[in-house]
mmCIF file of C-alpha atoms in Angstrom:
data_model
loop_
_atom_site.group_PDB
_atom_site.id
_atom_site.type_symbol
_atom_site.label_atom_id
_atom_site.label_comp_id
_atom_site.label_asym_id
_atom_site.label_seq_id
_atom_site.Cartn_x
_atom_site.Cartn_y
_atom_site.Cartn_z
ATOM 1 C CA UNK A 8 27.974 10.843 47.017
ATOM 2 C CA UNK A 9 27.344 7.195 46.257
ATOM 3 C CA UNK A 10 23.786 7.642 46.277
ATOM 4 C CA UNK A 11 23.837 10.522 43.902
ATOM 5 C CA UNK A 12 26.074 8.802 41.689
ATOM 6 C CA UNK A 13 23.924 5.659 41.671
ATOM 7 C CA UNK A 14 20.866 7.732 41.318
ATOM 8 C CA UNK A 15 22.505 9.346 38.115
ATOM 9 C CA UNK A 16 23.310 5.848 36.284
ATOM 10 C CA UNK A 17 20.016 4.468 37.132
ATOM 11 C CA UNK A 18 18.247 7.432 35.670
ATOM 12 C CA UNK A 19 20.049 7.383 32.600
ATOM 13 C CA UNK A 20 19.930 3.561 32.243
ATOM 14 C CA UNK A 21 16.166 3.859 32.522
ATOM 15 C CA UNK A 22 15.826 6.376 30.057
ATOM 16 C CA UNK A 23 17.741 4.837 27.786
ATOM 17 C CA UNK A 24 16.020 1.577 28.213
ATOM 18 C CA UNK A 25 12.844 3.379 27.591
ATOM 19 C CA UNK A 26 13.981 4.814 24.211
ATOM 20 C CA UNK A 27 15.594 1.472 23.109
ATOM 21 C CA UNK A 28 12.251 -0.462 23.428
ATOM 22 C CA UNK A 29 10.518 2.168 21.993
ATOM 23 C CA UNK A 30 12.629 2.333 19.200
ATOM 24 C CA UNK A 31 12.057 -1.736 18.877
ATOM 25 C CA UNK A 32 8.642 -0.957 17.656
ATOM 26 C CA UNK A 33 9.887 0.640 14.324
ATOM 27 C CA UNK A 34 10.993 -3.030 13.235
ATOM 28 C CA UNK A 35 7.661 -4.381 12.726
ATOM 29 C CA UNK A 36 6.380 -1.144 11.130
ATOM 30 C CA UNK A 37 9.594 -1.306 8.856
ATOM 31 C CA UNK A 38 8.649 -5.001 7.788
ATOM 32 C CA UNK A 39 5.275 -3.880 7.024
ATOM 33 C CA UNK A 40 6.415 -1.066 4.987
ATOM 34 C CA UNK A 41 9.043 -3.424 3.047
ATOM 35 C CA UNK A 42 6.134 -5.915 2.685
ATOM 36 C CA UNK A 43 3.626 -3.586 1.223
ATOM 37 C CA UNK A 44 6.080 -2.271 -1.100
ATOM 38 C CA UNK A 45 6.685 -5.884 -2.454
ATOM 39 C CA UNK A 46 3.176 -6.411 -2.739
ATOM 40 C CA UNK A 47 2.563 -3.062 -4.555
ATOM 41 C CA UNK A 48 5.410 -3.531 -6.876
ATOM 42 C CA UNK A 49 4.921 -7.204 -7.779
ATOM 43 C CA UNK A 50 1.262 -8.089 -7.101
ATOM 44 C CA UNK A 51 -0.141 -4.729 -8.169
ATOM 45 C CA UNK A 52 2.576 -3.639 -10.446
ATOM 46 C CA UNK A 53 2.320 -0.230 -9.049
ATOM 47 C CA UNK A 54 5.454 0.425 -6.885
ATOM 48 C CA UNK A 55 5.112 3.539 -4.158
ATOM 49 C CA UNK A 56 7.215 6.477 -4.316
ATOM 50 C CA UNK A 57 7.760 6.638 -0.655
ATOM 51 C CA UNK A 58 8.412 2.982 0.738
ATOM 52 C CA UNK A 59 12.034 3.228 -0.306
ATOM 53 C CA UNK A 60 12.720 6.184 1.305
ATOM 54 C CA UNK A 61 10.781 5.644 4.464
ATOM 55 C CA UNK A 62 12.386 2.331 5.054
ATOM 56 C CA UNK A 63 15.972 3.994 4.863
ATOM 57 C CA UNK A 64 14.732 6.359 7.660
ATOM 58 C CA UNK A 65 13.202 3.714 9.866
ATOM 59 C CA UNK A 66 16.167 1.367 9.423
ATOM 60 C CA UNK A 67 18.498 4.553 10.279
ATOM 61 C CA UNK A 68 16.364 5.314 13.399
ATOM 62 C CA UNK A 69 16.309 1.623 14.763
ATOM 63 C CA UNK A 70 20.171 1.546 14.234
ATOM 64 C CA UNK A 71 20.977 5.022 15.426
ATOM 65 C CA UNK A 72 18.751 5.272 18.480
ATOM 66 C CA UNK A 73 19.236 1.502 19.505
ATOM 67 C CA UNK A 74 22.891 2.284 19.585
ATOM 68 C CA UNK A 75 22.764 3.532 23.331
ATOM 69 C CA UNK A 76 20.495 0.727 24.389
ATOM 70 C CA UNK A 77 23.015 -1.861 22.647
ATOM 71 C CA UNK A 78 25.849 -0.197 24.648
ATOM 72 C CA UNK A 79 23.783 -0.633 27.913
ATOM 73 C CA UNK A 80 23.531 -4.179 27.128
ATOM 74 C CA UNK A 81 27.164 -4.762 26.299
ATOM 75 C CA UNK A 82 26.043 -5.876 22.503
ATOM 76 C CA UNK A 83 28.958 -3.712 20.937
ATOM 77 C CA UNK A 84 31.930 -5.495 19.339
ATOM 78 C CA UNK A 85 34.501 -6.164 21.921
ATOM 79 C CA UNK A 86 38.176 -7.452 21.457
ATOM 80 C CA UNK A 87 37.430 -10.404 23.839
ATOM 81 C CA UNK A 88 40.889 -12.437 23.327
ATOM 82 C CA UNK A 89 42.657 -9.398 25.391
ATOM 83 C CA UNK A 90 39.446 -8.200 27.448
ATOM 84 C CA UNK A 91 38.707 -11.153 29.014
ATOM 85 C CA UNK A 92 42.395 -12.274 29.998
ATOM 86 C CA UNK A 93 42.902 -9.110 32.107
ATOM 87 C CA UNK A 94 41.668 -8.405 35.755
ATOM 88 C CA UNK A 95 38.484 -6.567 36.409
ATOM 89 C CA UNK A 96 40.482 -3.528 37.562
ATOM 90 C CA UNK A 97 41.874 -3.495 33.946
ATOM 91 C CA UNK A 98 38.987 -3.929 32.238
ATOM 92 C CA UNK A 99 37.419 -0.965 34.082
ATOM 93 C CA UNK A 100 40.258 1.066 33.170
ATOM 94 C CA UNK A 101 40.013 -0.054 29.402
ATOM 95 C CA UNK A 102 36.446 0.670 29.486
ATOM 96 C CA UNK A 103 36.829 4.167 30.769
ATOM 97 C CA UNK A 104 39.442 4.950 28.255
ATOM 98 C CA UNK A 105 37.159 3.554 25.424
ATOM 99 C CA UNK A 106 34.265 5.263 26.955
ATOM 100 C CA UNK A 107 36.131 8.608 26.634
ATOM 101 C CA UNK A 108 37.088 8.093 23.167
ATOM 102 C CA UNK A 109 33.612 7.300 22.195
ATOM 103 C CA UNK A 110 32.307 10.288 24.269
ATOM 104 C CA UNK A 111 34.487 12.645 22.107
ATOM 105 C CA UNK A 112 33.157 11.040 18.748
ATOM 106 C CA UNK A 113 29.650 11.349 20.109
ATOM 107 C CA UNK A 114 30.462 15.352 20.718
ATOM 108 C CA UNK A 115 31.810 15.424 17.103
ATOM 109 C CA UNK A 116 28.614 13.720 15.886
ATOM 110 C CA UNK A 117 26.531 16.009 17.622
ATOM 111 C CA UNK A 118 28.369 19.228 16.624
ATOM 112 C CA UNK A 119 28.412 18.157 13.034
ATOM 113 C CA UNK A 120 24.683 17.209 13.100
ATOM 114 C CA UNK A 121 23.734 20.453 14.689
ATOM 115 C CA UNK A 122 25.613 22.068 11.728
ATOM 116 C CA UNK A 123 23.833 19.967 9.376
ATOM 117 C CA UNK A 124 20.456 20.683 10.803
ATOM 118 C CA UNK A 125 20.986 24.189 10.549
ATOM 119 C CA UNK A 126 21.820 23.877 6.830
ATOM 120 C CA UNK A 127 18.892 21.584 6.182
ATOM 121 C CA UNK A 128 16.544 24.003 7.768
ATOM 122 C CA UNK A 129 18.069 27.165 5.919
ATOM 123 C CA UNK A 130 18.100 25.565 2.608
ATOM 124 C CA UNK A 131 15.255 23.088 2.772
ATOM 125 C CA UNK A 132 17.195 20.175 1.759
ATOM 126 C CA UNK A 133 15.194 17.021 0.694
ATOM 127 C CA UNK A 134 16.292 13.561 -0.003
ATOM 128 C CA UNK A 135 16.897 13.194 -3.865
ATOM 129 C CA UNK A 136 14.226 11.039 -4.859
ATOM 130 C CA UNK A 137 10.747 11.123 -6.330
ATOM 131 C CA UNK A 138 9.004 11.522 -2.923
ATOM 132 C CA UNK A 139 11.373 13.829 -1.820
ATOM 133 C CA UNK A 140 11.105 14.057 1.846
ATOM 134 C CA UNK A 141 12.365 16.865 4.028
ATOM 135 C CA UNK A 142 15.648 15.833 5.745
ATOM 136 C CA UNK A 143 15.574 17.806 8.874
ATOM 137 C CA UNK A 144 14.005 14.977 11.035
ATOM 138 C CA UNK A 145 17.395 12.783 9.986
ATOM 139 C CA UNK A 146 19.690 15.395 11.728
ATOM 140 C CA UNK A 147 17.552 15.665 14.674
ATOM 141 C CA UNK A 148 17.637 11.872 15.034
ATOM 142 C CA UNK A 149 21.347 11.723 14.546
ATOM 143 C CA UNK A 150 21.698 14.810 17.452
ATOM 144 C CA UNK A 151 19.341 12.804 19.587
ATOM 145 C CA UNK A 152 21.145 9.265 19.060
ATOM 146 C CA UNK A 153 24.496 10.890 19.752
ATOM 147 C CA UNK A 154 23.271 12.559 22.909
ATOM 148 C CA UNK A 155 21.685 9.242 24.285
ATOM 149 C CA UNK A 156 24.820 7.340 23.426
ATOM 150 C CA UNK A 157 26.662 10.246 25.430
ATOM 151 C CA UNK A 158 24.852 9.851 28.269
ATOM 152 C CA UNK A 159 24.823 6.059 28.212
ATOM 153 C CA UNK A 160 28.743 6.279 28.018
ATOM 154 C CA UNK A 161 28.905 8.805 30.925
ATOM 155 C CA UNK A 162 26.824 6.663 33.122
ATOM 156 C CA UNK A 163 28.901 3.640 32.177
ATOM 157 C CA UNK A 164 32.042 5.818 32.985
ATOM 158 C CA UNK A 165 31.204 7.054 36.337
ATOM 159 C CA UNK A 166 30.253 3.652 37.356
ATOM 160 C CA UNK A 167 33.574 2.099 36.254
ATOM 161 C CA UNK A 168 35.260 4.995 37.870
ATOM 162 C CA UNK A 169 33.484 4.376 41.120
ATOM 163 C CA UNK A 170 34.517 0.477 40.838
ATOM 164 C CA UNK A 171 38.190 1.231 40.126
ATOM 165 C CA UNK A 172 38.356 3.724 42.952
ATOM 166 C CA UNK A 173 36.370 1.900 45.511
ATOM 167 C CA UNK A 174 36.705 -1.457 44.404
ATOM 168 C CA UNK A 175 32.706 -2.056 44.262
ATOM 169 C CA UNK A 176 30.237 -1.995 42.098
ATOM 170 C CA UNK A 177 28.172 0.952 41.778
ATOM 171 C CA UNK A 178 25.007 -0.802 40.614
ATOM 172 C CA UNK A 179 24.937 -4.215 42.148
ATOM 173 C CA UNK A 180 22.799 -6.162 39.640
ATOM 174 C CA UNK A 181 21.485 -4.749 35.983
ATOM 175 C CA UNK A 182 17.672 -5.111 35.860
ATOM 176 C CA UNK A 183 16.323 -8.070 33.678
ATOM 177 C CA UNK A 184 14.913 -7.191 30.349
ATOM 178 C CA UNK A 185 12.279 -9.970 30.503
#
């Protein structure tokens, strides 16, 4: 059973790591889009109709799809003043409660995203701008980001639950990013 749980957690961590690192490539693309818009607007005196919307979408993709990777790296905000003063066992318990609440929120986010995606496709919703790009991809990204976060939270929940029950870490050393 331990091998199965460990495999589940490692597979999810691998998948989230691949997505997180891939989304990181949107940052230089976003920078180029913004730099091009500044150049077009102030040097050529001919602003684009697409750069603003594209930069908004890219930033949303980076923030939302990078959320699960940030969770994996424990990069989200934590109330350390309380968290660091309790035992490892109590921390695991706090983590498990937090993960359950976050998974519920992700479930609601996914459900709302699915409803919005259906409406967006049905009525061909577009962003209200001069460029007017379609919005369906945004809701697909929200659903994907919520699902990724839910998977990452579930893997961490399983790991902490295992640690709470056995007193041992399920995964001994997290893999290095470097």
